[in-house]
Coordinates of C-alpha atoms in Angstrom, one line a residue:
Chain A
X1 CA 0.0 0.0 0.0
X2 CA 2.7 2.5 1.0
X3 CA 4.9 1.5 -1.8
X4 CA 2.2 1.8 -4.4
X5 CA 1.4 5.3 -3.1
X6 CA 5.1 6.2 -3.5
X7 CA 5.2 5.0 -7.1
X8 CA 2.0 6.8 -7.9
X9 CA 3.5 10.1 -6.5
X10 CA 6.6 9.8 -8.6
X11 CA 4.7 8.8 -11.8
X12 CA 2.2 11.6 -11.4
X13 CA 4.8 14.3 -10.6
X14 CA 7.0 13.1 -13.5
X15 CA 4.1 13.3 -16.0
X16 CA 3.2 16.8 -14.6
X17 CA 6.8 17.9 -15.0
X18 CA 7.1 16.5 -18.6
X19 CA 3.9 18.2 -19.6
X20 CA 5.1 21.5 -18.1
X21 CA 8.6 21.4 -19.7
X22 CA 7.7 19.9 -23.1
X23 CA 6.4 23.0 -24.8
X24 CA 9.7 24.7 -23.8
X25 CA 11.8 21.9 -25.4
X26 CA 9.7 22.0 -28.5
X27 CA 9.9 25.8 -28.7
X28 CA 13.8 25.6 -28.6
X29 CA 13.9 22.7 -31.1
X30 CA 11.5 24.5 -33.5
X31 CA 13.8 27.6 -33.4
X32 CA 16.3 25.5 -35.2
X33 CA 13.9 24.1 -37.8
X34 CA 12.4 25.2 -41.1
X35 CA 8.9 26.6 -41.1
X36 CA 7.5 23.5 -42.8
X37 CA 9.0 21.2 -40.1
X38 CA 7.5 23.3 -37.3
X39 CA 4.0 22.9 -38.7
X40 CA 4.5 19.1 -39.0
X41 CA 5.6 19.1 -35.3
X42 CA 9.1 17.9 -35.9
X43 CA 10.7 16.9 -32.6
X44 CA 14.4 16.8 -33.6
X45 CA 16.7 19.8 -33.8
X46 CA 17.5 21.0 -37.3
X47 CA 20.3 23.1 -38.8
X48 CA 18.2 26.2 -39.6
X49 CA 19.0 28.2 -36.5
X50 CA 21.5 30.6 -38.1
X51 CA 19.3 31.2 -41.1
X52 CA 16.2 31.7 -38.9
X53 CA 18.2 34.2 -36.9
X54 CA 19.3 36.1 -40.0
X55 CA 15.8 36.2 -41.3
X56 CA 14.4 37.3 -38.0
X57 CA 16.8 40.3 -37.9
X58 CA 16.1 41.1 -41.5
X59 CA 12.3 41.0 -41.4
X60 CA 11.6 42.5 -37.9
X61 CA 13.0 45.2 -35.7
X62 CA 13.9 42.8 -32.9
X63 CA 16.6 45.0 -31.4
X64 CA 14.3 48.0 -31.0
X65 CA 11.5 45.8 -29.5
X66 CA 13.9 44.3 -27.0
X67 CA 15.3 47.7 -26.0
X68 CA 11.7 49.1 -25.6
X69 CA 10.7 46.1 -23.5
X70 CA 13.8 46.4 -21.3
X71 CA 13.4 50.1 -20.7
X72 CA 9.8 49.8 -19.8
X73 CA 10.2 46.7 -17.6
X74 CA 13.3 48.0 -15.7
X75 CA 11.8 51.4 -14.9
X76 CA 8.4 50.0 -14.0
X77 CA 10.0 47.4 -11.7
X78 CA 12.2 50.0 -9.8
X79 CA 9.4 52.5 -9.5
X80 CA 6.9 49.8 -8.5
X81 CA 8.9 48.3 -5.7
X82 CA 9.9 51.6 -4.2
X83 CA 6.3 53.1 -4.3
X84 CA 4.7 49.9 -3.0
X85 CA 7.2 49.2 -0.3
X86 CA 7.0 52.7 1.0
X87 CA 3.2 52.4 1.1
X88 CA 3.2 48.9 2.6
X89 CA 5.7 50.0 5.3
X90 CA 3.7 53.2 6.0
X91 CA 0.4 51.4 6.3
X92 CA 1.8 48.9 8.8
X93 CA 4.2 51.0 10.9
X94 CA 2.2 54.2 11.1
X95 CA -1.2 52.5 11.5
X96 CA -4.3 54.5 12.2
X97 CA -8.0 54.0 11.6
X98 CA -8.1 56.3 8.7
X99 CA -5.1 54.7 7.0
X100 CA -6.6 51.2 7.5
X101 CA -9.8 52.4 5.9
X102 CA -7.8 53.9 3.0
X103 CA -5.9 50.6 2.7
X104 CA -9.2 48.6 2.4
X105 CA -10.4 51.0 -0.3
X106 CA -7.1 50.4 -2.2
X107 CA -7.6 46.6 -2.0
X108 CA -10.9 47.1 -3.8
X109 CA -8.9 48.1 -6.9
X110 CA -7.8 44.5 -7.1
X111 CA -11.3 43.6 -8.1
X112 CA -11.4 46.1 -11.0
X113 CA -10.7 44.2 -14.3
X114 CA -8.4 45.9 -16.8
X115 CA -11.1 45.4 -19.4
X116 CA -13.1 48.0 -17.5
X117 CA -10.2 50.4 -17.4
X118 CA -8.8 50.2 -20.9
X119 CA -11.4 52.5 -22.6
X120 CA -11.2 55.4 -20.1
X121 CA -7.4 55.0 -19.7
X122 CA -7.0 55.2 -23.5
X123 CA -9.1 58.4 -23.5
X124 CA -7.1 59.9 -20.6
X125 CA -3.8 59.4 -22.4
X126 CA -5.3 60.5 -25.8
X127 CA -6.4 63.7 -24.1
X128 CA -2.8 64.3 -22.9
X129 CA -1.3 63.6 -26.3
X130 CA -1.7 67.3 -27.4
X131 CA -0.6 69.1 -24.3
X132 CA 2.1 66.7 -23.2
X133 CA 3.2 64.3 -26.0
X134 CA 5.8 62.6 -23.7
X135 CA 2.9 61.4 -21.5
X136 CA 0.4 60.8 -24.3
X137 CA -0.4 57.9 -26.6
X138 CA 2.6 56.1 -28.1
X139 CA 4.9 57.1 -25.2
X140 CA 6.7 54.8 -22.8
X141 CA 5.4 56.8 -19.9
X142 CA 1.8 55.9 -21.0
X143 CA 2.7 52.2 -21.0
X144 CA 4.2 52.4 -17.5
X145 CA 2.1 54.8 -15.5
X146 CA -1.1 52.7 -15.1
X147 CA 0.8 49.5 -14.3
X148 CA 3.4 50.9 -11.8
X149 CA 1.2 50.9 -8.7
X150 CA -0.9 47.8 -7.8
X151 CA -2.8 47.1 -4.6
X152 CA -1.4 43.6 -4.7
X153 CA 2.2 44.7 -4.3
X154 CA 1.3 47.1 -1.5
X155 CA -0.5 44.3 0.2
X156 CA 2.5 42.1 -0.3
X157 CA 4.9 44.6 1.3
X158 CA 2.5 45.2 4.2
X159 CA 2.3 41.5 5.0
X160 CA 6.1 41.3 4.9
X161 CA 6.5 44.4 7.1
X162 CA 4.5 42.6 9.8
X163 CA 7.5 40.2 10.2
X164 CA 10.1 43.0 10.3
X165 CA 11.5 43.2 13.9
X166 CA 10.1 46.5 15.4
X167 CA 13.1 46.8 17.8
X168 CA 15.2 47.6 14.8
X169 CA 13.1 50.7 14.1
X170 CA 13.4 51.8 17.7
X171 CA 17.2 51.3 17.5
X172 CA 17.3 53.4 14.4
X173 CA 15.3 56.2 16.2
X174 CA 17.6 56.1 19.2
X175 CA 20.6 56.4 16.8
X176 CA 18.9 59.6 15.5
X177 CA 17.9 58.4 12.1
X178 CA 14.9 60.1 10.4
X179 CA 11.9 57.9 9.7
X180 CA 12.7 57.8 6.0
X181 CA 16.3 57.1 6.9
X182 CA 15.2 54.1 8.9
X183 CA 13.3 52.9 5.8
X184 CA 16.2 53.2 3.4
X185 CA 19.1 52.3 5.7
X186 CA 17.5 49.6 7.8
X187 CA 14.2 48.2 6.3
X188 CA 15.4 48.0 2.7
X189 CA 18.7 46.1 3.3
X190 CA 17.0 43.7 5.8
X191 CA 14.1 42.9 3.5
X192 CA 16.2 41.9 0.4
X193 CA 14.3 38.7 -0.1
X194 CA 11.0 40.4 -0.2
X195 CA 12.3 43.0 -2.6
X196 CA 13.7 40.3 -4.8
X197 CA 10.4 38.4 -4.9
X198 CA 8.4 41.6 -5.6
X199 CA 11.0 42.6 -8.3
X200 CA 10.6 39.3 -10.1
X201 CA 6.8 39.4 -10.1
X202 CA 6.8 42.9 -11.4
X203 CA 9.5 42.5 -14.0
X204 CA 7.8 39.4 -15.4
X205 CA 4.3 41.0 -15.6
X206 CA 5.8 44.1 -17.2
X207 CA 8.0 42.3 -19.7
X208 CA 5.0 40.1 -20.7
X209 CA 2.3 42.8 -20.7
X210 CA 0.3 42.7 -23.9
X211 CA -3.2 44.3 -23.9
X212 CA -2.3 47.8 -22.6
X213 CA 0.8 48.2 -24.8
X214 CA -1.3 46.9 -27.8
X215 CA -3.8 49.8 -27.2
X216 CA -1.4 52.6 -26.3
X217 CA 1.6 51.9 -28.6
X218 CA 0.9 52.6 -32.2
X219 CA 4.1 53.4 -34.0
X220 CA 6.4 50.4 -35.0
X221 CA 9.4 52.0 -33.3
X222 CA 7.7 51.9 -29.9
X223 CA 6.5 48.3 -30.0
X224 CA 7.5 45.9 -27.3
X225 CA 8.4 42.2 -27.6
X226 CA 4.9 40.7 -27.0
X227 CA 3.5 43.0 -29.7
X228 CA 6.2 41.9 -32.1
X229 CA 5.5 38.2 -31.5
X230 CA 1.7 38.7 -31.8
X231 CA 2.2 40.5 -35.0
X232 CA 4.5 37.8 -36.4
X233 CA 2.0 35.1 -35.3
X234 CA -1.0 36.6 -37.0
X235 CA 0.9 37.5 -40.2
X236 CA -0.4 36.5 -43.6
X237 CA 2.4 34.0 -44.4
X238 CA 4.1 33.4 -41.1
X239 CA 7.5 31.7 -41.0
X240 CA 7.1 29.4 -37.9
X241 CA 10.8 28.8 -37.4
X242 CA 11.4 32.6 -37.1
X243 CA 8.5 33.0 -34.8
X244 CA 9.7 30.2 -32.5
X245 CA 13.2 31.8 -32.4
X246 CA 11.6 35.2 -31.5
X247 CA 9.6 33.5 -28.7
X248 CA 12.8 31.8 -27.3
X249 CA 14.6 35.1 -27.3
X250 CA 11.6 36.9 -25.6
X251 CA 11.4 34.2 -22.9
X252 CA 15.1 34.2 -22.1
X253 CA 15.2 37.3 -19.8
X254 CA 12.3 36.2 -17.6
X255 CA 13.6 32.6 -17.5
X256 CA 17.0 33.9 -16.5
X257 CA 15.6 36.2 -13.8
X258 CA 13.6 33.3 -12.4
X259 CA 16.5 30.8 -12.3
X260 CA 19.0 33.3 -10.8
X261 CA 16.6 34.4 -8.1
X262 CA 14.5 31.4 -7.6
X263 CA 15.4 31.0 -3.9
X264 CA 14.5 34.6 -3.1
X265 CA 11.3 34.2 -5.1
X266 CA 10.0 31.2 -3.2
X267 CA 11.1 32.6 0.2
X268 CA 9.5 35.9 -0.6
X269 CA 6.2 34.3 -1.7
X270 CA 6.1 32.3 1.6
X271 CA 6.8 35.4 3.6
X272 CA 3.8 37.2 2.0
X273 CA 1.4 34.4 2.9
X274 CA 2.2 33.9 6.6
Chain B
X1 CA 5.4 51.7 18.6
X2 CA 1.7 52.6 18.9
X3 CA 2.1 53.1 22.7
X4 CA 4.8 55.7 22.5
X5 CA 2.7 57.5 19.9
X6 CA -0.3 57.7 22.2
X7 CA 1.7 58.8 25.2
X8 CA 3.5 61.5 23.2
X9 CA 2.4 65.1 23.0
X10 CA 0.0 66.3 20.3
X11 CA 2.6 67.9 18.1
X12 CA 4.6 64.7 18.0
X13 CA 1.5 62.8 17.1
X14 CA 0.7 65.3 14.4
X15 CA 4.2 65.1 13.0
X16 CA 4.0 61.3 13.1
X17 CA 0.7 61.5 11.2
X18 CA 2.3 63.6 8.5
X19 CA 5.3 61.3 8.3
X20 CA 3.0 58.3 8.0
X21 CA 1.0 59.8 5.2
X22 CA 4.1 60.9 3.3
X23 CA 5.0 57.2 3.0
X24 CA 1.7 56.2 1.4
X25 CA 0.6 59.3 -0.5
X26 CA 2.2 58.4 -3.8
X27 CA 0.7 55.0 -3.9
X28 CA -2.7 56.3 -2.9
X29 CA -2.7 59.0 -5.6
X30 CA -1.5 56.6 -8.3
X31 CA -4.3 54.0 -7.5
X32 CA -6.8 56.8 -7.4
X33 CA -5.7 58.2 -10.7
X34 CA -5.3 55.0 -12.7
X35 CA -8.1 52.8 -11.1
X36 CA -10.8 54.8 -9.4
X37 CA -10.9 57.9 -11.6
X38 CA -11.1 55.8 -14.8
X39 CA -13.9 53.7 -13.2
X40 CA -15.9 56.9 -12.7
X41 CA -15.1 58.0 -16.2
X42 CA -16.3 54.6 -17.5
X43 CA -19.5 54.9 -15.6
X44 CA -20.2 58.4 -17.2
X45 CA -19.1 57.1 -20.6
X46 CA -21.6 54.2 -20.3
X47 CA -24.5 56.7 -20.5
X48 CA -23.1 58.3 -23.7
X49 CA -23.2 57.3 -27.3
X50 CA -21.5 58.3 -30.5
X51 CA -18.6 57.5 -32.8
X52 CA -15.0 58.2 -31.7
X53 CA -14.7 61.5 -29.8
X54 CA -18.2 62.9 -30.6
X55 CA -20.2 61.7 -27.6
X56 CA -23.6 62.7 -26.3
X57 CA -25.7 61.6 -23.3
X58 CA -28.4 59.1 -24.2
X59 CA -29.6 57.8 -20.8
X60 CA -30.0 54.1 -20.6
X61 CA -29.9 53.3 -24.3
X62 CA -26.5 51.5 -24.1
X63 CA -27.9 49.3 -21.3
X64 CA -31.0 48.5 -23.4
X65 CA -28.7 47.6 -26.3
X66 CA -26.7 45.3 -24.0
X67 CA -29.7 43.2 -23.1
X68 CA -30.5 42.5 -26.8
X69 CA -26.8 42.1 -27.9
X70 CA -26.3 38.5 -29.1
X71 CA -22.5 38.9 -29.4
X72 CA -22.4 40.1 -25.8
X73 CA -24.3 37.0 -24.6
X74 CA -22.1 34.7 -26.7
X75 CA -19.0 36.3 -25.1
X76 CA -20.6 36.0 -21.7
X77 CA -21.4 32.4 -22.2
X78 CA -17.9 31.5 -23.5
X79 CA -16.3 33.3 -20.5
X80 CA -18.5 31.4 -18.1
X81 CA -17.7 28.1 -19.8
X82 CA -14.0 28.9 -19.3
X83 CA -14.6 29.9 -15.7
X84 CA -16.8 26.9 -14.6
X85 CA -14.6 24.3 -16.3
X86 CA -11.1 25.7 -16.0
X87 CA -10.9 27.2 -12.5
X88 CA -12.0 24.1 -10.6
X89 CA -9.8 21.8 -12.6
X90 CA -6.8 24.0 -12.1
X91 CA -7.3 24.5 -8.4
X92 CA -7.8 20.8 -7.7
X93 CA -4.8 19.9 -9.8
X94 CA -2.7 22.5 -8.0
X95 CA -3.8 21.4 -4.6
X96 CA -3.1 17.8 -5.4
X97 CA 0.4 18.5 -6.8
X98 CA 1.2 20.6 -3.8
X99 CA 0.2 17.9 -1.3
X100 CA 2.3 15.4 -3.2
X101 CA 5.2 17.8 -3.2
X102 CA 4.9 18.6 0.5
X103 CA 6.6 15.3 1.5
X104 CA 10.0 16.1 2.9
X105 CA 11.2 12.5 2.1
X106 CA 10.4 13.0 -1.6
X107 CA 13.4 12.9 -4.0
X108 CA 13.9 15.4 -6.8
X109 CA 11.5 17.7 -4.9
X110 CA 13.2 20.9 -6.1
X111 CA 13.2 19.7 -9.7
X112 CA 9.5 18.8 -9.7
X113 CA 8.6 22.1 -8.1
X114 CA 10.7 24.2 -10.6
X115 CA 9.5 22.2 -13.6
X116 CA 5.8 22.6 -12.7
X117 CA 6.3 26.3 -12.0
X118 CA 8.2 26.9 -15.2
X119 CA 5.2 27.8 -17.4
X120 CA 4.8 30.9 -15.4
X121 CA 8.0 32.5 -16.9
X122 CA 6.4 32.6 -20.3
X123 CA 4.5 35.6 -21.6
X124 CA 0.9 35.0 -22.3
X125 CA 1.4 35.9 -26.0
X126 CA 4.5 33.7 -26.4
X127 CA 2.9 30.5 -25.0
X128 CA -0.3 31.2 -26.8
X129 CA 1.5 31.2 -30.1
X130 CA 3.4 28.0 -29.2
X131 CA 0.1 26.3 -28.3
X132 CA -1.5 27.5 -31.5
X133 CA 1.1 25.7 -33.6
X134 CA 1.3 22.6 -31.3
X135 CA -2.5 22.2 -31.6
X136 CA -2.6 23.0 -35.4
X137 CA -4.5 20.6 -37.6
X138 CA -1.3 18.8 -38.9
X139 CA 0.6 19.8 -35.8
X140 CA 2.5 18.0 -33.0
X141 CA -0.4 17.1 -30.7
X142 CA -2.5 15.5 -33.5
X143 CA 0.6 13.7 -34.8
X144 CA 1.4 12.3 -31.3
X145 CA -2.2 11.3 -30.6
X146 CA -2.5 9.5 -33.9
X147 CA 0.8 7.7 -33.4
X148 CA -0.5 6.4 -30.1
X149 CA -3.7 5.4 -31.9
X150 CA -5.8 7.4 -29.4
X151 CA -7.5 9.1 -32.4
X152 CA -8.0 8.0 -36.0
X153 CA -8.4 11.4 -37.7
X154 CA -6.8 14.7 -36.7
X155 CA -8.8 16.9 -34.3
X156 CA -9.5 20.4 -35.4
X157 CA -8.2 22.0 -32.2
X158 CA -8.3 25.5 -33.5
X159 CA -11.0 25.7 -36.0
X160 CA -13.8 23.6 -34.5
X161 CA -16.1 25.6 -32.1
X162 CA -16.1 22.9 -29.4
X163 CA -12.4 21.9 -29.6
X164 CA -11.2 25.5 -29.8
X165 CA -12.7 26.1 -26.3
X166 CA -11.0 23.0 -25.1
X167 CA -7.6 24.1 -26.5
X168 CA -8.0 27.4 -24.7
X169 CA -8.9 25.7 -21.4
X170 CA -5.8 23.3 -21.8
X171 CA -3.6 26.3 -22.5
X172 CA -4.7 28.3 -19.5
X173 CA -4.4 25.3 -17.2
X174 CA -0.9 24.7 -18.4
X175 CA 0.1 28.3 -17.7
X176 CA -1.4 28.8 -14.3
X177 CA -1.4 25.5 -12.3
X178 CA 2.2 25.9 -11.2
X179 CA 1.5 29.5 -10.1
X180 CA -1.3 28.4 -7.8
X181 CA 0.6 25.4 -6.6
X182 CA 3.4 27.7 -5.2
X183 CA 0.8 29.4 -3.0
X184 CA -0.6 26.1 -1.7
X185 CA 2.9 24.7 -1.1
X186 CA 3.9 27.8 0.9
X187 CA 0.7 27.5 3.0
X188 CA 1.2 23.8 3.5
X189 CA 4.7 24.4 4.9
X190 CA 3.2 26.6 7.6
X191 CA 1.0 23.8 8.9
X192 CA 2.5 22.2 12.0
X193 CA 3.5 18.6 11.1
X194 CA 2.5 17.4 14.6
X195 CA -1.2 17.9 13.6
X196 CA -0.7 15.2 10.9
X197 CA 1.2 13.0 13.3
X198 CA -1.6 13.1 15.8
X199 CA -4.1 12.3 13.0
X200 CA -2.0 9.3 11.9
X201 CA -1.8 8.0 15.5
X202 CA -5.6 8.3 15.6
X203 CA -5.7 6.2 12.5
X204 CA -6.9 8.8 10.0
X205 CA -6.3 7.8 6.4
X206 CA -4.4 10.1 4.1
X207 CA -7.7 10.9 2.2
X208 CA -9.3 11.8 5.5
X209 CA -6.3 13.9 6.5
X210 CA -6.6 15.7 3.2
X211 CA -10.2 16.6 3.7
X212 CA -10.2 17.1 7.5
X213 CA -6.9 18.9 7.9
X214 CA -5.3 20.2 4.7
X215 CA -8.4 21.7 3.1
X216 CA -9.7 23.5 6.2
X217 CA -6.2 24.8 7.0
X218 CA -5.7 26.1 3.4
X219 CA -9.2 27.6 3.1
X220 CA -8.1 31.2 3.2
X221 CA -5.5 30.7 0.5
X222 CA -7.9 28.6 -1.6
X223 CA -10.4 31.4 -1.4
X224 CA -7.7 33.9 -2.4
X225 CA -6.6 31.9 -5.4
X226 CA -10.1 31.1 -6.5
X227 CA -11.0 34.8 -6.5
X228 CA -7.8 35.8 -8.3
X229 CA -8.3 33.0 -10.9
X230 CA -12.0 34.1 -11.4
X231 CA -10.9 37.7 -12.0
X232 CA -8.2 36.5 -14.3
X233 CA -10.5 34.3 -16.3
X234 CA -13.1 37.1 -16.6
X235 CA -10.3 39.2 -18.1
X236 CA -9.1 36.6 -20.5
X237 CA -7.7 38.3 -23.6
X238 CA -4.2 37.4 -24.7
X239 CA -4.8 33.7 -25.2
X240 CA -8.0 34.0 -27.1
X241 CA -6.6 36.7 -29.4
X242 CA -3.4 34.8 -30.2
X243 CA -4.7 31.3 -30.4
X244 CA -8.1 31.6 -32.1
X245 CA -8.7 35.4 -32.6
X246 CA -12.1 34.7 -31.0
X247 CA -13.1 32.3 -33.8
X248 CA -14.4 30.2 -35.4
X249 CA -17.4 32.5 -35.6
X250 CA -17.5 34.0 -32.1
X251 CA -17.2 30.6 -30.4
X252 CA -14.2 31.5 -28.3
X253 CA -14.7 35.3 -28.0
X254 CA -14.2 36.5 -24.4
X255 CA -15.8 39.6 -22.9
X256 CA -12.4 41.5 -22.7
X257 CA -11.9 40.8 -26.4
X258 CA -15.4 42.0 -27.2
X259 CA -14.7 45.3 -25.4
X260 CA -11.4 45.6 -27.2
X261 CA -13.1 45.0 -30.6
X262 CA -15.8 47.6 -29.8
X263 CA -13.3 50.2 -28.8
X264 CA -10.3 49.7 -31.1
X265 CA -11.2 47.3 -33.9
X266 CA -14.5 48.4 -35.3
X267 CA -15.5 52.0 -35.5
X268 CA -14.8 53.1 -32.0
X269 CA -17.9 53.0 -29.8
X270 CA -16.4 54.0 -26.4
X271 CA -19.8 54.5 -24.7
X272 CA -21.1 51.1 -25.4
X273 CA -17.7 49.5 -24.7
X274 CA -17.8 51.1 -21.3
X275 CA -21.3 49.7 -20.7
X276 CA -20.1 46.1 -21.5
X277 CA -17.1 46.6 -19.2
X278 CA -19.3 47.5 -16.3
X279 CA -21.1 44.2 -16.7
X280 CA -17.8 42.5 -15.9
X281 CA -17.3 44.6 -12.8
X282 CA -20.7 43.7 -11.6
X283 CA -20.1 40.0 -12.3
X284 CA -16.8 40.1 -10.4
X285 CA -18.4 41.7 -7.4
X286 CA -21.2 39.2 -7.3
X287 CA -19.0 36.2 -7.8
X288 CA -16.5 37.4 -5.2
X289 CA -19.3 37.8 -2.7
X290 CA -20.6 34.3 -3.4
X291 CA -17.1 32.9 -3.0
X292 CA -16.7 34.7 0.4
X293 CA -20.1 33.4 1.4
X294 CA -19.4 29.8 0.4
X295 CA -16.1 29.9 2.2
X296 CA -17.7 31.5 5.3
X297 CA -20.5 28.9 5.5
X298 CA -18.1 26.0 5.8
X299 CA -16.7 27.3 9.1

């Protein structure tokens, strides 16, 4: 009985792992194959990688799209974790009835679907296009602004602050540090794991964001990576080998961030749940 | 901390209040500007009609149109099919995997966990395009199923109204099961193992332990994930657009995609799009209340 349970566990988890990994393997293999072989579902690596890469660079503006995605994601991530951690810390350390009420109202924003926001947001940024083009439609600021602050991240940091030892704040005060000094010099360095987890979550969602950039970015030179891939995929005569290569390249940064910081990520997630 | 604040003089308290607000004010203003203000704008917009920027108040006409809009009800029906079929399958699967993984004697535990979480690193667009090709008529999935003699003729995963929905459900489940699993796994590791030991001594089977200990202990996190998954499914867009474009016909069209089409694909009808979007808000509020109620009752 015990032994059969054991075997079942390994078999089940192995199947789940294979199903999870398989599309990645196929994606990498397909990046080395001709378009025809991809549609046939060829499972063996081919010799078309270099040619696919050349064609990808010739037919698309991959470099620009990567650059746009990198700029947007990095700035969004830095701003997001600073703003949200300040707020999460503030709500927890300087608790008051009014602030708790405000916090609860902020949490309600998690229930608002983006579908309900896209039309009014588009109109807000379209209105700004004339007076402040740098903030208007087709600008990087317009992509970033609505996604920088989320109630989820504030909640995440507030939960983590609950576990931050309060004596360290007192010690900082006795040492004559200002409140903001305590935050930057004591809280931030102590909570590295939490920041890492928040950073990974934000970077991934920003790098992968599709719907809002699709609406707000209109000129080709502003397009981000997901828009480029979606465009390639819905083209009239798509070259599947090229598309697969583009997808592999687009997935590399998030996969890399995940593997390098996996420990922080899991530790941070656990901290937020306690 | 709170005590010293209360004992301090009024000016110190006032100063502390200002310091406190200075920490949170940016976040509060940003959420107000990019969530609550647009929500109010959408509400106003839903009572207006017109093409593009020329809008005029028309009272309830958009809402009357909504009630007779066949495409809207198709999108609503599709979204609910995704919701009712996909969310329970994914949550049960994630719970099951996390319970299996929560065994400290398990070998390759780290590998299994990483592998099952891996789909979360892909962008929704990227994995959707990969799935579109894998599930193509002459594609990999059909080839494999035919080789294994599970099917005789290729299944039209993308172009058949029924199978297209299944493809989308399989795709979403692949992408999000690992994500939910991590939440359950974290919560499971917070459960004191002595509870299970006591249950074992009392002769409770593992099935009984699962329903009597694990599920009740994880209830808050199951509630949290089921609400976020519900909201996520009601917002479904990237997958449908990139796998089936909403087709064949409108058989996979989601509400988000319909709103997008109304605003940015056809002649822009922002007023009516805002009306449709408010229907999702109301659905989310109602479903969340139901989920809270259901979770509360079992106490």
